[in-house]
């Protein structure tokens, strides 16, 4: 992650295309094989198992290949989620340190350039993960697999609240990068502080309720004493 450099959207898109099966995920072998043009091989879309679908692979006697491809897609999805966590962590650290403490406009511009470069990496790995999940569905992934590899939404890429992707492989992240360990520790402390704050708010709310009841009881007693003495209720 320390070697991430600023790059334009075109370069990021090109790298993304290298990871994704461009043919789509259609359960139709004829459509896939018809795209193989021997005269324009560089423009042809290869019929990957995820493009054909699990049923078509079984009909072609390639069920074993579909299973193998599914395992590879799981590994690719794990890598994407790991890179997403690393990129989001570095983005969070840079966002909360560099721009605010920059001593000049040049340093501020440089800091935002680094943040924007990391944001491109986040979008790239998110797109690749979504493609992996579509491929796993096409390859006949079971329900347990799809529950583990959930659909990735835009809100899941925020670091204010840790989404499901942060619980996938915490130990590996912490072992590979000290920043990740510090990130998890910081979020744990923030979550604990938030929990303690809400517990305090609940305690205060209950106490205020009792105080209100005691106040009205106190006024009611004095009103009763005033009426008994013939002076009428206290305003």
mmCIF file with all atom_site columns, C-alpha atoms in Angstrom:
data_model
loop_
_atom_site.group_PDB
_atom_site.id
_atom_site.type_symbol
_atom_site.label_atom_id
_atom_site.label_alt_id
_atom_site.label_comp_id
_atom_site.label_asym_id
_atom_site.label_entity_id
_atom_site.label_seq_id
_atom_site.pdbx_PDB_ins_code
_atom_site.Cartn_x
_atom_site.Cartn_y
_atom_site.Cartn_z
_atom_site.occupancy
_atom_site.B_iso_or_equiv
_atom_site.pdbx_formal_charge
_atom_site.auth_seq_id
_atom_site.auth_comp_id
_atom_site.auth_asym_id
_atom_site.auth_atom_id
_atom_site.pdbx_PDB_model_num
ATOM 1   C CA . UNK A 1 1   ? 0.000   0.000   0.000   1.00 0.00 ? 1   UNK A CA 1
ATOM 2   C CA . UNK A 1 2   ? 2.974   2.306   0.579   1.00 0.00 ? 2   UNK A CA 1
ATOM 3   C CA . UNK A 1 3   ? 3.728   2.098   -3.121  1.00 0.00 ? 3   UNK A CA 1
ATOM 4   C CA . UNK A 1 4   ? 0.349   3.410   -4.261  1.00 0.00 ? 4   UNK A CA 1
ATOM 5   C CA . UNK A 1 5   ? 0.808   6.284   -6.672  1.00 0.00 ? 5   UNK A CA 1
ATOM 6   C CA . UNK A 1 6   ? -1.664  8.701   -8.135  1.00 0.00 ? 6   UNK A CA 1
ATOM 7   C CA . UNK A 1 7   ? -3.238  7.349   -11.282 1.00 0.00 ? 7   UNK A CA 1
ATOM 8   C CA . UNK A 1 8   ? -5.943  8.512   -13.619 1.00 0.00 ? 8   UNK A CA 1
ATOM 9   C CA . UNK A 1 9   ? -9.360  6.892   -14.021 1.00 0.00 ? 9   UNK A CA 1
ATOM 10  C CA . UNK A 1 10  ? -8.370  5.438   -17.406 1.00 0.00 ? 10  UNK A CA 1
ATOM 11  C CA . UNK A 1 11  ? -5.483  3.466   -15.925 1.00 0.00 ? 11  UNK A CA 1
ATOM 12  C CA . UNK A 1 12  ? -7.615  2.218   -13.049 1.00 0.00 ? 12  UNK A CA 1
ATOM 13  C CA . UNK A 1 13  ? -10.343 1.143   -15.462 1.00 0.00 ? 13  UNK A CA 1
ATOM 14  C CA . UNK A 1 14  ? -7.808  -0.688  -17.621 1.00 0.00 ? 14  UNK A CA 1
ATOM 15  C CA . UNK A 1 15  ? -6.450  -2.586  -14.612 1.00 0.00 ? 15  UNK A CA 1
ATOM 16  C CA . UNK A 1 16  ? -9.991  -3.414  -13.600 1.00 0.00 ? 16  UNK A CA 1
ATOM 17  C CA . UNK A 1 17  ? -10.754 -4.881  -17.023 1.00 0.00 ? 17  UNK A CA 1
ATOM 18  C CA . UNK A 1 18  ? -7.782  -7.209  -16.648 1.00 0.00 ? 18  UNK A CA 1
ATOM 19  C CA . UNK A 1 19  ? -9.467  -8.773  -13.602 1.00 0.00 ? 19  UNK A CA 1
ATOM 20  C CA . UNK A 1 20  ? -13.035 -9.046  -14.817 1.00 0.00 ? 20  UNK A CA 1
ATOM 21  C CA . UNK A 1 21  ? -14.518 -11.490 -17.326 1.00 0.00 ? 21  UNK A CA 1
ATOM 22  C CA . UNK A 1 22  ? -15.844 -9.068  -19.902 1.00 0.00 ? 22  UNK A CA 1
ATOM 23  C CA . UNK A 1 23  ? -18.213 -11.492 -21.571 1.00 0.00 ? 23  UNK A CA 1
ATOM 24  C CA . UNK A 1 24  ? -20.740 -11.223 -18.733 1.00 0.00 ? 24  UNK A CA 1
ATOM 25  C CA . UNK A 1 25  ? -22.492 -14.048 -16.949 1.00 0.00 ? 25  UNK A CA 1
ATOM 26  C CA . UNK A 1 26  ? -24.871 -15.638 -19.426 1.00 0.00 ? 26  UNK A CA 1
ATOM 27  C CA . UNK A 1 27  ? -25.864 -19.270 -19.194 1.00 0.00 ? 27  UNK A CA 1
ATOM 28  C CA . UNK A 1 28  ? -25.507 -19.761 -22.939 1.00 0.00 ? 28  UNK A CA 1
ATOM 29  C CA . UNK A 1 29  ? -22.576 -21.659 -24.429 1.00 0.00 ? 29  UNK A CA 1
ATOM 30  C CA . UNK A 1 30  ? -23.504 -20.836 -28.024 1.00 0.00 ? 30  UNK A CA 1
ATOM 31  C CA . UNK A 1 31  ? -23.353 -17.108 -27.353 1.00 0.00 ? 31  UNK A CA 1
ATOM 32  C CA . UNK A 1 32  ? -19.993 -17.474 -25.625 1.00 0.00 ? 32  UNK A CA 1
ATOM 33  C CA . UNK A 1 33  ? -18.337 -19.629 -28.283 1.00 0.00 ? 33  UNK A CA 1
ATOM 34  C CA . UNK A 1 34  ? -19.779 -17.578 -31.135 1.00 0.00 ? 34  UNK A CA 1
ATOM 35  C CA . UNK A 1 35  ? -17.740 -14.618 -29.892 1.00 0.00 ? 35  UNK A CA 1
ATOM 36  C CA . UNK A 1 36  ? -14.495 -16.486 -30.634 1.00 0.00 ? 36  UNK A CA 1
ATOM 37  C CA . UNK A 1 37  ? -13.339 -14.916 -33.896 1.00 0.00 ? 37  UNK A CA 1
ATOM 38  C CA . UNK A 1 38  ? -10.036 -16.437 -35.143 1.00 0.00 ? 38  UNK A CA 1
ATOM 39  C CA . UNK A 1 39  ? -9.406  -13.358 -37.282 1.00 0.00 ? 39  UNK A CA 1
ATOM 40  C CA . UNK A 1 40  ? -9.762  -10.951 -34.349 1.00 0.00 ? 40  UNK A CA 1
ATOM 41  C CA . UNK A 1 41  ? -8.429  -12.985 -31.461 1.00 0.00 ? 41  UNK A CA 1
ATOM 42  C CA . UNK A 1 42  ? -7.378  -9.932  -29.474 1.00 0.00 ? 42  UNK A CA 1
ATOM 43  C CA . UNK A 1 43  ? -10.984 -8.696  -29.453 1.00 0.00 ? 43  UNK A CA 1
ATOM 44  C CA . UNK A 1 44  ? -12.615 -12.049 -28.667 1.00 0.00 ? 44  UNK A CA 1
ATOM 45  C CA . UNK A 1 45  ? -14.163 -12.745 -25.278 1.00 0.00 ? 45  UNK A CA 1
ATOM 46  C CA . UNK A 1 46  ? -12.990 -16.018 -23.771 1.00 0.00 ? 46  UNK A CA 1
ATOM 47  C CA . UNK A 1 47  ? -15.783 -18.373 -22.597 1.00 0.00 ? 47  UNK A CA 1
ATOM 48  C CA . UNK A 1 48  ? -14.870 -18.678 -18.930 1.00 0.00 ? 48  UNK A CA 1
ATOM 49  C CA . UNK A 1 49  ? -16.872 -21.090 -16.761 1.00 0.00 ? 49  UNK A CA 1
ATOM 50  C CA . UNK A 1 50  ? -18.477 -18.116 -14.991 1.00 0.00 ? 50  UNK A CA 1
ATOM 51  C CA . UNK A 1 51  ? -19.597 -16.850 -18.390 1.00 0.00 ? 51  UNK A CA 1
ATOM 52  C CA . UNK A 1 52  ? -21.166 -20.179 -19.325 1.00 0.00 ? 52  UNK A CA 1
ATOM 53  C CA . UNK A 1 53  ? -22.895 -20.878 -16.022 1.00 0.00 ? 53  UNK A CA 1
ATOM 54  C CA . UNK A 1 54  ? -22.903 -23.986 -13.838 1.00 0.00 ? 54  UNK A CA 1
ATOM 55  C CA . UNK A 1 55  ? -25.597 -25.844 -15.798 1.00 0.00 ? 55  UNK A CA 1
ATOM 56  C CA . UNK A 1 56  ? -23.871 -25.348 -19.140 1.00 0.00 ? 56  UNK A CA 1
ATOM 57  C CA . UNK A 1 57  ? -20.567 -26.500 -17.645 1.00 0.00 ? 57  UNK A CA 1
ATOM 58  C CA . UNK A 1 58  ? -22.286 -29.653 -16.399 1.00 0.00 ? 58  UNK A CA 1
ATOM 59  C CA . UNK A 1 59  ? -23.810 -30.263 -19.834 1.00 0.00 ? 59  UNK A CA 1
ATOM 60  C CA . UNK A 1 60  ? -20.352 -29.917 -21.394 1.00 0.00 ? 60  UNK A CA 1
ATOM 61  C CA . UNK A 1 61  ? -18.784 -32.272 -18.848 1.00 0.00 ? 61  UNK A CA 1
ATOM 62  C CA . UNK A 1 62  ? -16.831 -29.443 -17.221 1.00 0.00 ? 62  UNK A CA 1
ATOM 63  C CA . UNK A 1 63  ? -18.450 -29.480 -13.799 1.00 0.00 ? 63  UNK A CA 1
ATOM 64  C CA . UNK A 1 64  ? -15.032 -30.035 -12.222 1.00 0.00 ? 64  UNK A CA 1
ATOM 65  C CA . UNK A 1 65  ? -13.777 -26.876 -13.919 1.00 0.00 ? 65  UNK A CA 1
ATOM 66  C CA . UNK A 1 66  ? -16.716 -24.860 -12.583 1.00 0.00 ? 66  UNK A CA 1
ATOM 67  C CA . UNK A 1 67  ? -15.948 -26.060 -9.044  1.00 0.00 ? 67  UNK A CA 1
ATOM 68  C CA . UNK A 1 68  ? -12.289 -25.182 -9.481  1.00 0.00 ? 68  UNK A CA 1
ATOM 69  C CA . UNK A 1 69  ? -13.191 -21.756 -10.825 1.00 0.00 ? 69  UNK A CA 1
ATOM 70  C CA . UNK A 1 70  ? -15.539 -21.171 -7.891  1.00 0.00 ? 70  UNK A CA 1
ATOM 71  C CA . UNK A 1 71  ? -12.709 -21.796 -5.424  1.00 0.00 ? 71  UNK A CA 1
ATOM 72  C CA . UNK A 1 72  ? -10.471 -19.432 -7.376  1.00 0.00 ? 72  UNK A CA 1
ATOM 73  C CA . UNK A 1 73  ? -13.190 -16.781 -7.279  1.00 0.00 ? 73  UNK A CA 1
ATOM 74  C CA . UNK A 1 74  ? -13.449 -17.183 -3.514  1.00 0.00 ? 74  UNK A CA 1
ATOM 75  C CA . UNK A 1 75  ? -9.722  -16.592 -3.228  1.00 0.00 ? 75  UNK A CA 1
ATOM 76  C CA . UNK A 1 76  ? -9.949  -13.565 -5.491  1.00 0.00 ? 76  UNK A CA 1
ATOM 77  C CA . UNK A 1 77  ? -12.843 -12.191 -3.431  1.00 0.00 ? 77  UNK A CA 1
ATOM 78  C CA . UNK A 1 78  ? -10.799 -12.649 -0.243  1.00 0.00 ? 78  UNK A CA 1
ATOM 79  C CA . UNK A 1 79  ? -7.905  -10.746 -1.802  1.00 0.00 ? 79  UNK A CA 1
ATOM 80  C CA . UNK A 1 80  ? -10.235 -7.951  -2.920  1.00 0.00 ? 80  UNK A CA 1
ATOM 81  C CA . UNK A 1 81  ? -11.743 -7.599  0.542   1.00 0.00 ? 81  UNK A CA 1
ATOM 82  C CA . UNK A 1 82  ? -8.279  -7.570  2.097   1.00 0.00 ? 82  UNK A CA 1
ATOM 83  C CA . UNK A 1 83  ? -7.095  -4.851  -0.306  1.00 0.00 ? 83  UNK A CA 1
ATOM 84  C CA . UNK A 1 84  ? -10.297 -2.899  0.362   1.00 0.00 ? 84  UNK A CA 1
ATOM 85  C CA . UNK A 1 85  ? -9.696  -2.956  4.098   1.00 0.00 ? 85  UNK A CA 1
ATOM 86  C CA . UNK A 1 86  ? -6.077  -1.919  3.657   1.00 0.00 ? 86  UNK A CA 1
ATOM 87  C CA . UNK A 1 87  ? -6.986  0.929   1.278   1.00 0.00 ? 87  UNK A CA 1
ATOM 88  C CA . UNK A 1 88  ? -9.833  2.191   3.459   1.00 0.00 ? 88  UNK A CA 1
ATOM 89  C CA . UNK A 1 89  ? -7.553  2.137   6.495   1.00 0.00 ? 89  UNK A CA 1
ATOM 90  C CA . UNK A 1 90  ? -4.849  4.151   4.780   1.00 0.00 ? 90  UNK A CA 1
ATOM 91  C CA . UNK A 1 91  ? -7.435  6.552   3.374   1.00 0.00 ? 91  UNK A CA 1
ATOM 92  C CA . UNK A 1 92  ? -8.843  7.114   6.866   1.00 0.00 ? 92  UNK A CA 1
ATOM 93  C CA . UNK A 1 93  ? -5.396  7.733   8.348   1.00 0.00 ? 93  UNK A CA 1
ATOM 94  C CA . UNK A 1 94  ? -4.414  10.149  5.574   1.00 0.00 ? 94  UNK A CA 1
ATOM 95  C CA . UNK A 1 95  ? -7.742  11.960  5.714   1.00 0.00 ? 95  UNK A CA 1
ATOM 96  C CA . UNK A 1 96  ? -7.491  12.587  9.458   1.00 0.00 ? 96  UNK A CA 1
ATOM 97  C CA . UNK A 1 97  ? -3.816  13.613  9.460   1.00 0.00 ? 97  UNK A CA 1
ATOM 98  C CA . UNK A 1 98  ? -2.329  14.934  6.236   1.00 0.00 ? 98  UNK A CA 1
ATOM 99  C CA . UNK A 1 99  ? -4.798  17.596  4.913   1.00 0.00 ? 99  UNK A CA 1
ATOM 100 C CA . UNK A 1 100 ? -5.461  19.087  8.353   1.00 0.00 ? 100 UNK A CA 1
ATOM 101 C CA . UNK A 1 101 ? -1.782  19.347  9.274   1.00 0.00 ? 101 UNK A CA 1
ATOM 102 C CA . UNK A 1 102 ? -0.401  20.386  5.897   1.00 0.00 ? 102 UNK A CA 1
ATOM 103 C CA . UNK A 1 103 ? 1.883   23.414  6.222   1.00 0.00 ? 103 UNK A CA 1
ATOM 104 C CA . UNK A 1 104 ? 1.287   24.745  2.714   1.00 0.00 ? 104 UNK A CA 1
ATOM 105 C CA . UNK A 1 105 ? -1.073  24.568  -0.237  1.00 0.00 ? 105 UNK A CA 1
ATOM 106 C CA . UNK A 1 106 ? 1.411   22.300  -2.006  1.00 0.00 ? 106 UNK A CA 1
ATOM 107 C CA . UNK A 1 107 ? 1.329   19.774  0.812   1.00 0.00 ? 107 UNK A CA 1
ATOM 108 C CA . UNK A 1 108 ? -2.463  19.993  0.979   1.00 0.00 ? 108 UNK A CA 1
ATOM 109 C CA . UNK A 1 109 ? -2.732  19.296  -2.750  1.00 0.00 ? 109 UNK A CA 1
ATOM 110 C CA . UNK A 1 110 ? -0.309  16.390  -2.426  1.00 0.00 ? 110 UNK A CA 1
ATOM 111 C CA . UNK A 1 111 ? -2.307  14.934  0.475   1.00 0.00 ? 111 UNK A CA 1
ATOM 112 C CA . UNK A 1 112 ? -5.591  15.115  -1.414  1.00 0.00 ? 112 UNK A CA 1
ATOM 113 C CA . UNK A 1 113 ? -3.876  13.589  -4.439  1.00 0.00 ? 113 UNK A CA 1
ATOM 114 C CA . UNK A 1 114 ? -2.868  10.602  -2.318  1.00 0.00 ? 114 UNK A CA 1
ATOM 115 C CA . UNK A 1 115 ? -6.396  10.295  -0.930  1.00 0.00 ? 115 UNK A CA 1
ATOM 116 C CA . UNK A 1 116 ? -7.925  10.448  -4.417  1.00 0.00 ? 116 UNK A CA 1
ATOM 117 C CA . UNK A 1 117 ? -5.471  7.809   -5.651  1.00 0.00 ? 117 UNK A CA 1
ATOM 118 C CA . UNK A 1 118 ? -6.498  5.495   -2.824  1.00 0.00 ? 118 UNK A CA 1
ATOM 119 C CA . UNK A 1 119 ? -10.163 6.181   -3.583  1.00 0.00 ? 119 UNK A CA 1
ATOM 120 C CA . UNK A 1 120 ? -9.538  4.934   -7.139  1.00 0.00 ? 120 UNK A CA 1
ATOM 121 C CA . UNK A 1 121 ? -8.060  1.758   -5.682  1.00 0.00 ? 121 UNK A CA 1
ATOM 122 C CA . UNK A 1 122 ? -11.114 1.338   -3.450  1.00 0.00 ? 122 UNK A CA 1
ATOM 123 C CA . UNK A 1 123 ? -13.448 1.660   -6.443  1.00 0.00 ? 123 UNK A CA 1
ATOM 124 C CA . UNK A 1 124 ? -11.334 -0.783  -8.451  1.00 0.00 ? 124 UNK A CA 1
ATOM 125 C CA . UNK A 1 125 ? -11.277 -3.518  -5.796  1.00 0.00 ? 125 UNK A CA 1
ATOM 126 C CA . UNK A 1 126 ? -14.970 -2.964  -5.044  1.00 0.00 ? 126 UNK A CA 1
ATOM 127 C CA . UNK A 1 127 ? -15.825 -3.441  -8.729  1.00 0.00 ? 127 UNK A CA 1
ATOM 128 C CA . UNK A 1 128 ? -13.683 -6.565  -8.928  1.00 0.00 ? 128 UNK A CA 1
ATOM 129 C CA . UNK A 1 129 ? -15.308 -8.003  -5.793  1.00 0.00 ? 129 UNK A CA 1
ATOM 130 C CA . UNK A 1 130 ? -18.789 -7.394  -7.211  1.00 0.00 ? 130 UNK A CA 1
ATOM 131 C CA . UNK A 1 131 ? -17.742 -9.150  -10.423 1.00 0.00 ? 131 UNK A CA 1
ATOM 132 C CA . UNK A 1 132 ? -16.388 -12.058 -8.344  1.00 0.00 ? 132 UNK A CA 1
ATOM 133 C CA . UNK A 1 133 ? -19.682 -12.390 -6.518  1.00 0.00 ? 133 UNK A CA 1
ATOM 134 C CA . UNK A 1 134 ? -21.666 -12.371 -9.768  1.00 0.00 ? 134 UNK A CA 1
ATOM 135 C CA . UNK A 1 135 ? -19.329 -15.058 -11.059 1.00 0.00 ? 135 UNK A CA 1
ATOM 136 C CA . UNK A 1 136 ? -19.829 -17.146 -7.918  1.00 0.00 ? 136 UNK A CA 1
ATOM 137 C CA . UNK A 1 137 ? -23.599 -16.926 -8.380  1.00 0.00 ? 137 UNK A CA 1
ATOM 138 C CA . UNK A 1 138 ? -23.199 -18.028 -12.000 1.00 0.00 ? 138 UNK A CA 1
ATOM 139 C CA . UNK A 1 139 ? -20.965 -20.906 -10.889 1.00 0.00 ? 139 UNK A CA 1
ATOM 140 C CA . UNK A 1 140 ? -23.650 -22.206 -8.535  1.00 0.00 ? 140 UNK A CA 1
ATOM 141 C CA . UNK A 1 141 ? -22.331 -21.013 -5.178  1.00 0.00 ? 141 UNK A CA 1
ATOM 142 C CA . UNK A 1 142 ? -24.401 -22.333 -2.259  1.00 0.00 ? 142 UNK A CA 1
ATOM 143 C CA . UNK A 1 143 ? -26.289 -20.177 0.218   1.00 0.00 ? 143 UNK A CA 1
ATOM 144 C CA . UNK A 1 144 ? -23.570 -20.366 2.880   1.00 0.00 ? 144 UNK A CA 1
ATOM 145 C CA . UNK A 1 145 ? -21.022 -19.002 0.422   1.00 0.00 ? 145 UNK A CA 1
ATOM 146 C CA . UNK A 1 146 ? -23.274 -16.133 -0.628  1.00 0.00 ? 146 UNK A CA 1
ATOM 147 C CA . UNK A 1 147 ? -23.995 -15.316 3.019   1.00 0.00 ? 147 UNK A CA 1
ATOM 148 C CA . UNK A 1 148 ? -20.265 -15.113 3.697   1.00 0.00 ? 148 UNK A CA 1
ATOM 149 C CA . UNK A 1 149 ? -19.543 -13.108 0.552   1.00 0.00 ? 149 UNK A CA 1
ATOM 150 C CA . UNK A 1 150 ? -22.363 -10.597 0.778   1.00 0.00 ? 150 UNK A CA 1
ATOM 151 C CA . UNK A 1 151 ? -23.373 -7.989  -1.750  1.00 0.00 ? 151 UNK A CA 1
ATOM 152 C CA . UNK A 1 152 ? -21.096 -4.973  -1.407  1.00 0.00 ? 152 UNK A CA 1
ATOM 153 C CA . UNK A 1 153 ? -23.006 -1.709  -1.086  1.00 0.00 ? 153 UNK A CA 1
ATOM 154 C CA . UNK A 1 154 ? -21.652 1.830   -1.221  1.00 0.00 ? 154 UNK A CA 1
ATOM 155 C CA . UNK A 1 155 ? -22.362 2.375   2.479   1.00 0.00 ? 155 UNK A CA 1
ATOM 156 C CA . UNK A 1 156 ? -20.180 -0.626  3.327   1.00 0.00 ? 156 UNK A CA 1
ATOM 157 C CA . UNK A 1 157 ? -17.124 1.314   2.131   1.00 0.00 ? 157 UNK A CA 1
ATOM 158 C CA . UNK A 1 158 ? -17.395 3.884   4.910   1.00 0.00 ? 158 UNK A CA 1
ATOM 159 C CA . UNK A 1 159 ? -15.128 3.603   7.928   1.00 0.00 ? 159 UNK A CA 1
ATOM 160 C CA . UNK A 1 160 ? -17.409 5.379   10.401  1.00 0.00 ? 160 UNK A CA 1
ATOM 161 C CA . UNK A 1 161 ? -19.170 2.092   11.194  1.00 0.00 ? 161 UNK A CA 1
ATOM 162 C CA . UNK A 1 162 ? -17.414 -1.203  10.513  1.00 0.00 ? 162 UNK A CA 1
ATOM 163 C CA . UNK A 1 163 ? -19.453 -3.210  8.000   1.00 0.00 ? 163 UNK A CA 1
ATOM 164 C CA . UNK A 1 164 ? -19.394 -6.985  7.535   1.00 0.00 ? 164 UNK A CA 1
ATOM 165 C CA . UNK A 1 165 ? -16.268 -6.941  5.361   1.00 0.00 ? 165 UNK A CA 1
ATOM 166 C CA . UNK A 1 166 ? -14.167 -5.848  8.347   1.00 0.00 ? 166 UNK A CA 1
ATOM 167 C CA . UNK A 1 167 ? -14.895 -9.110  10.182  1.00 0.00 ? 167 UNK A CA 1
ATOM 168 C CA . UNK A 1 168 ? -13.699 -11.431 7.415   1.00 0.00 ? 168 UNK A CA 1
ATOM 169 C CA . UNK A 1 169 ? -10.021 -11.879 8.353   1.00 0.00 ? 169 UNK A CA 1
ATOM 170 C CA . UNK A 1 170 ? -9.067  -9.573  11.205  1.00 0.00 ? 170 UNK A CA 1
ATOM 171 C CA . UNK A 1 171 ? -6.061  -11.636 12.336  1.00 0.00 ? 171 UNK A CA 1
ATOM 172 C CA . UNK A 1 172 ? -4.449  -11.648 8.883   1.00 0.00 ? 172 UNK A CA 1
ATOM 173 C CA . UNK A 1 173 ? -4.942  -7.897  8.487   1.00 0.00 ? 173 UNK A CA 1
ATOM 174 C CA . UNK A 1 174 ? -3.416  -7.137  11.874  1.00 0.00 ? 174 UNK A CA 1
ATOM 175 C CA . UNK A 1 175 ? -0.435  -9.431  11.263  1.00 0.00 ? 175 UNK A CA 1
ATOM 176 C CA . UNK A 1 176 ? 0.369   -7.973  7.847   1.00 0.00 ? 176 UNK A CA 1
ATOM 177 C CA . UNK A 1 177 ? 0.093   -4.294  8.728   1.00 0.00 ? 177 UNK A CA 1
ATOM 178 C CA . UNK A 1 178 ? 0.545   -2.369  11.975  1.00 0.00 ? 178 UNK A CA 1
ATOM 179 C CA . UNK A 1 179 ? -1.813  0.317   10.680  1.00 0.00 ? 179 UNK A CA 1
ATOM 180 C CA . UNK A 1 180 ? -4.620  -2.218  10.475  1.00 0.00 ? 180 UNK A CA 1
ATOM 181 C CA . UNK A 1 181 ? -4.020  -3.302  14.059  1.00 0.00 ? 181 UNK A CA 1
ATOM 182 C CA . UNK A 1 182 ? -4.126  0.328   15.163  1.00 0.00 ? 182 UNK A CA 1
ATOM 183 C CA . UNK A 1 183 ? -7.240  0.900   13.034  1.00 0.00 ? 183 UNK A CA 1
ATOM 184 C CA . UNK A 1 184 ? -9.114  -1.975  14.659  1.00 0.00 ? 184 UNK A CA 1
ATOM 185 C CA . UNK A 1 185 ? -7.972  -0.840  18.103  1.00 0.00 ? 185 UNK A CA 1
ATOM 186 C CA . UNK A 1 186 ? -9.119  2.717   17.430  1.00 0.00 ? 186 UNK A CA 1
ATOM 187 C CA . UNK A 1 187 ? -12.522 1.573   16.219  1.00 0.00 ? 187 UNK A CA 1
ATOM 188 C CA . UNK A 1 188 ? -12.920 -0.690  19.229  1.00 0.00 ? 188 UNK A CA 1
ATOM 189 C CA . UNK A 1 189 ? -12.143 2.182   21.589  1.00 0.00 ? 189 UNK A CA 1
ATOM 190 C CA . UNK A 1 190 ? -14.510 4.497   19.735  1.00 0.00 ? 190 UNK A CA 1
ATOM 191 C CA . UNK A 1 191 ? -17.279 1.898   19.801  1.00 0.00 ? 191 UNK A CA 1
ATOM 192 C CA . UNK A 1 192 ? -16.707 1.316   23.527  1.00 0.00 ? 192 UNK A CA 1
ATOM 193 C CA . UNK A 1 193 ? -16.806 5.063   24.203  1.00 0.00 ? 193 UNK A CA 1
ATOM 194 C CA . UNK A 1 194 ? -20.057 5.323   22.244  1.00 0.00 ? 194 UNK A CA 1
ATOM 195 C CA . UNK A 1 195 ? -21.520 2.398   24.198  1.00 0.00 ? 195 UNK A CA 1
ATOM 196 C CA . UNK A 1 196 ? -20.482 3.956   27.519  1.00 0.00 ? 196 UNK A CA 1
ATOM 197 C CA . UNK A 1 197 ? -21.966 7.290   26.444  1.00 0.00 ? 197 UNK A CA 1
ATOM 198 C CA . UNK A 1 198 ? -25.321 5.739   25.595  1.00 0.00 ? 198 UNK A CA 1
ATOM 199 C CA . UNK A 1 199 ? -25.379 3.827   28.876  1.00 0.00 ? 199 UNK A CA 1
ATOM 200 C CA . UNK A 1 200 ? -24.754 7.109   30.673  1.00 0.00 ? 200 UNK A CA 1
ATOM 201 C CA . UNK A 1 201 ? -27.525 8.792   28.666  1.00 0.00 ? 201 UNK A CA 1
ATOM 202 C CA . UNK A 1 202 ? -29.959 6.017   29.590  1.00 0.00 ? 202 UNK A CA 1
ATOM 203 C CA . UNK A 1 203 ? -29.027 6.339   33.261  1.00 0.00 ? 203 UNK A CA 1
ATOM 204 C CA . UNK A 1 204 ? -29.486 10.122  33.161  1.00 0.00 ? 204 UNK A CA 1
ATOM 205 C CA . UNK A 1 205 ? -32.816 9.781   31.363  1.00 0.00 ? 205 UNK A CA 1
ATOM 206 C CA . UNK A 1 206 ? -34.122 7.423   34.031  1.00 0.00 ? 206 UNK A CA 1
ATOM 207 C CA . UNK A 1 207 ? -32.865 9.730   36.780  1.00 0.00 ? 207 UNK A CA 1
ATOM 208 C CA . UNK A 1 208 ? -34.500 12.760  35.140  1.00 0.00 ? 208 UNK A CA 1
ATOM 209 C CA . UNK A 1 209 ? -37.771 10.837  34.985  1.00 0.00 ? 209 UNK A CA 1
ATOM 210 C CA . UNK A 1 210 ? -37.567 10.163  38.727  1.00 0.00 ? 210 UNK A CA 1
ATOM 211 C CA . UNK A 1 211 ? -36.639 13.786  39.420  1.00 0.00 ? 211 UNK A CA 1
ATOM 212 C CA . UNK A 1 212 ? -39.693 14.972  37.496  1.00 0.00 ? 212 UNK A CA 1
ATOM 213 C CA . UNK A 1 213 ? -41.990 12.637  39.425  1.00 0.00 ? 213 UNK A CA 1
ATOM 214 C CA . UNK A 1 214 ? -40.449 13.741  42.733  1.00 0.00 ? 214 UNK A CA 1
ATOM 215 C CA . UNK A 1 215 ? -40.949 17.397  41.790  1.00 0.00 ? 215 UNK A CA 1
ATOM 216 C CA . UNK A 1 216 ? -44.643 16.934  41.070  1.00 0.00 ? 216 UNK A CA 1
ATOM 217 C CA . UNK A 1 217 ? -45.083 14.886  44.259  1.00 0.00 ? 217 UNK A CA 1
ATOM 218 C CA . UNK A 1 218 ? -43.384 17.669  46.205  1.00 0.00 ? 218 UNK A CA 1
ATOM 219 C CA . UNK A 1 219 ? -45.654 20.338  44.679  1.00 0.00 ? 219 UNK A CA 1
ATOM 220 C CA . UNK A 1 220 ? -48.731 18.165  45.258  1.00 0.00 ? 220 UNK A CA 1
ATOM 221 C CA . UNK A 1 221 ? -47.886 17.813  48.955  1.00 0.00 ? 221 UNK A CA 1
ATOM 222 C CA . UNK A 1 222 ? -47.464 21.561  49.377  1.00 0.00 ? 222 UNK A CA 1
ATOM 223 C CA . UNK A 1 223 ? -50.699 22.221  47.494  1.00 0.00 ? 223 UNK A CA 1
ATOM 224 C CA . UNK A 1 224 ? -52.472 19.830  49.827  1.00 0.00 ? 224 UNK A CA 1
ATOM 225 C CA . UNK A 1 225 ? -50.968 21.526  52.900  1.00 0.00 ? 225 UNK A CA 1
ATOM 226 C CA . UNK A 1 226 ? -51.971 24.936  51.550  1.00 0.00 ? 226 UNK A CA 1
ATOM 227 C CA . UNK A 1 227 ? -55.541 23.819  50.945  1.00 0.00 ? 227 UNK A CA 1
ATOM 228 C CA . UNK A 1 228 ? -55.758 22.327  54.448  1.00 0.00 ? 228 UNK A CA 1
ATOM 229 C CA . UNK A 1 229 ? -54.559 25.600  55.932  1.00 0.00 ? 229 UNK A CA 1
ATOM 230 C CA . UNK A 1 230 ? -57.187 27.508  53.931  1.00 0.00 ? 230 UNK A CA 1
ATOM 231 C CA . UNK A 1 231 ? -54.734 29.434  51.764  1.00 0.00 ? 231 UNK A CA 1
ATOM 232 C CA . UNK A 1 232 ? -55.538 27.618  48.507  1.00 0.00 ? 232 UNK A CA 1
ATOM 233 C CA . UNK A 1 233 ? -53.095 25.844  46.209  1.00 0.00 ? 233 UNK A CA 1
ATOM 234 C CA . UNK A 1 234 ? -49.618 27.266  45.693  1.00 0.00 ? 234 UNK A CA 1
ATOM 235 C CA . UNK A 1 235 ? -49.254 28.737  42.230  1.00 0.00 ? 235 UNK A CA 1
#
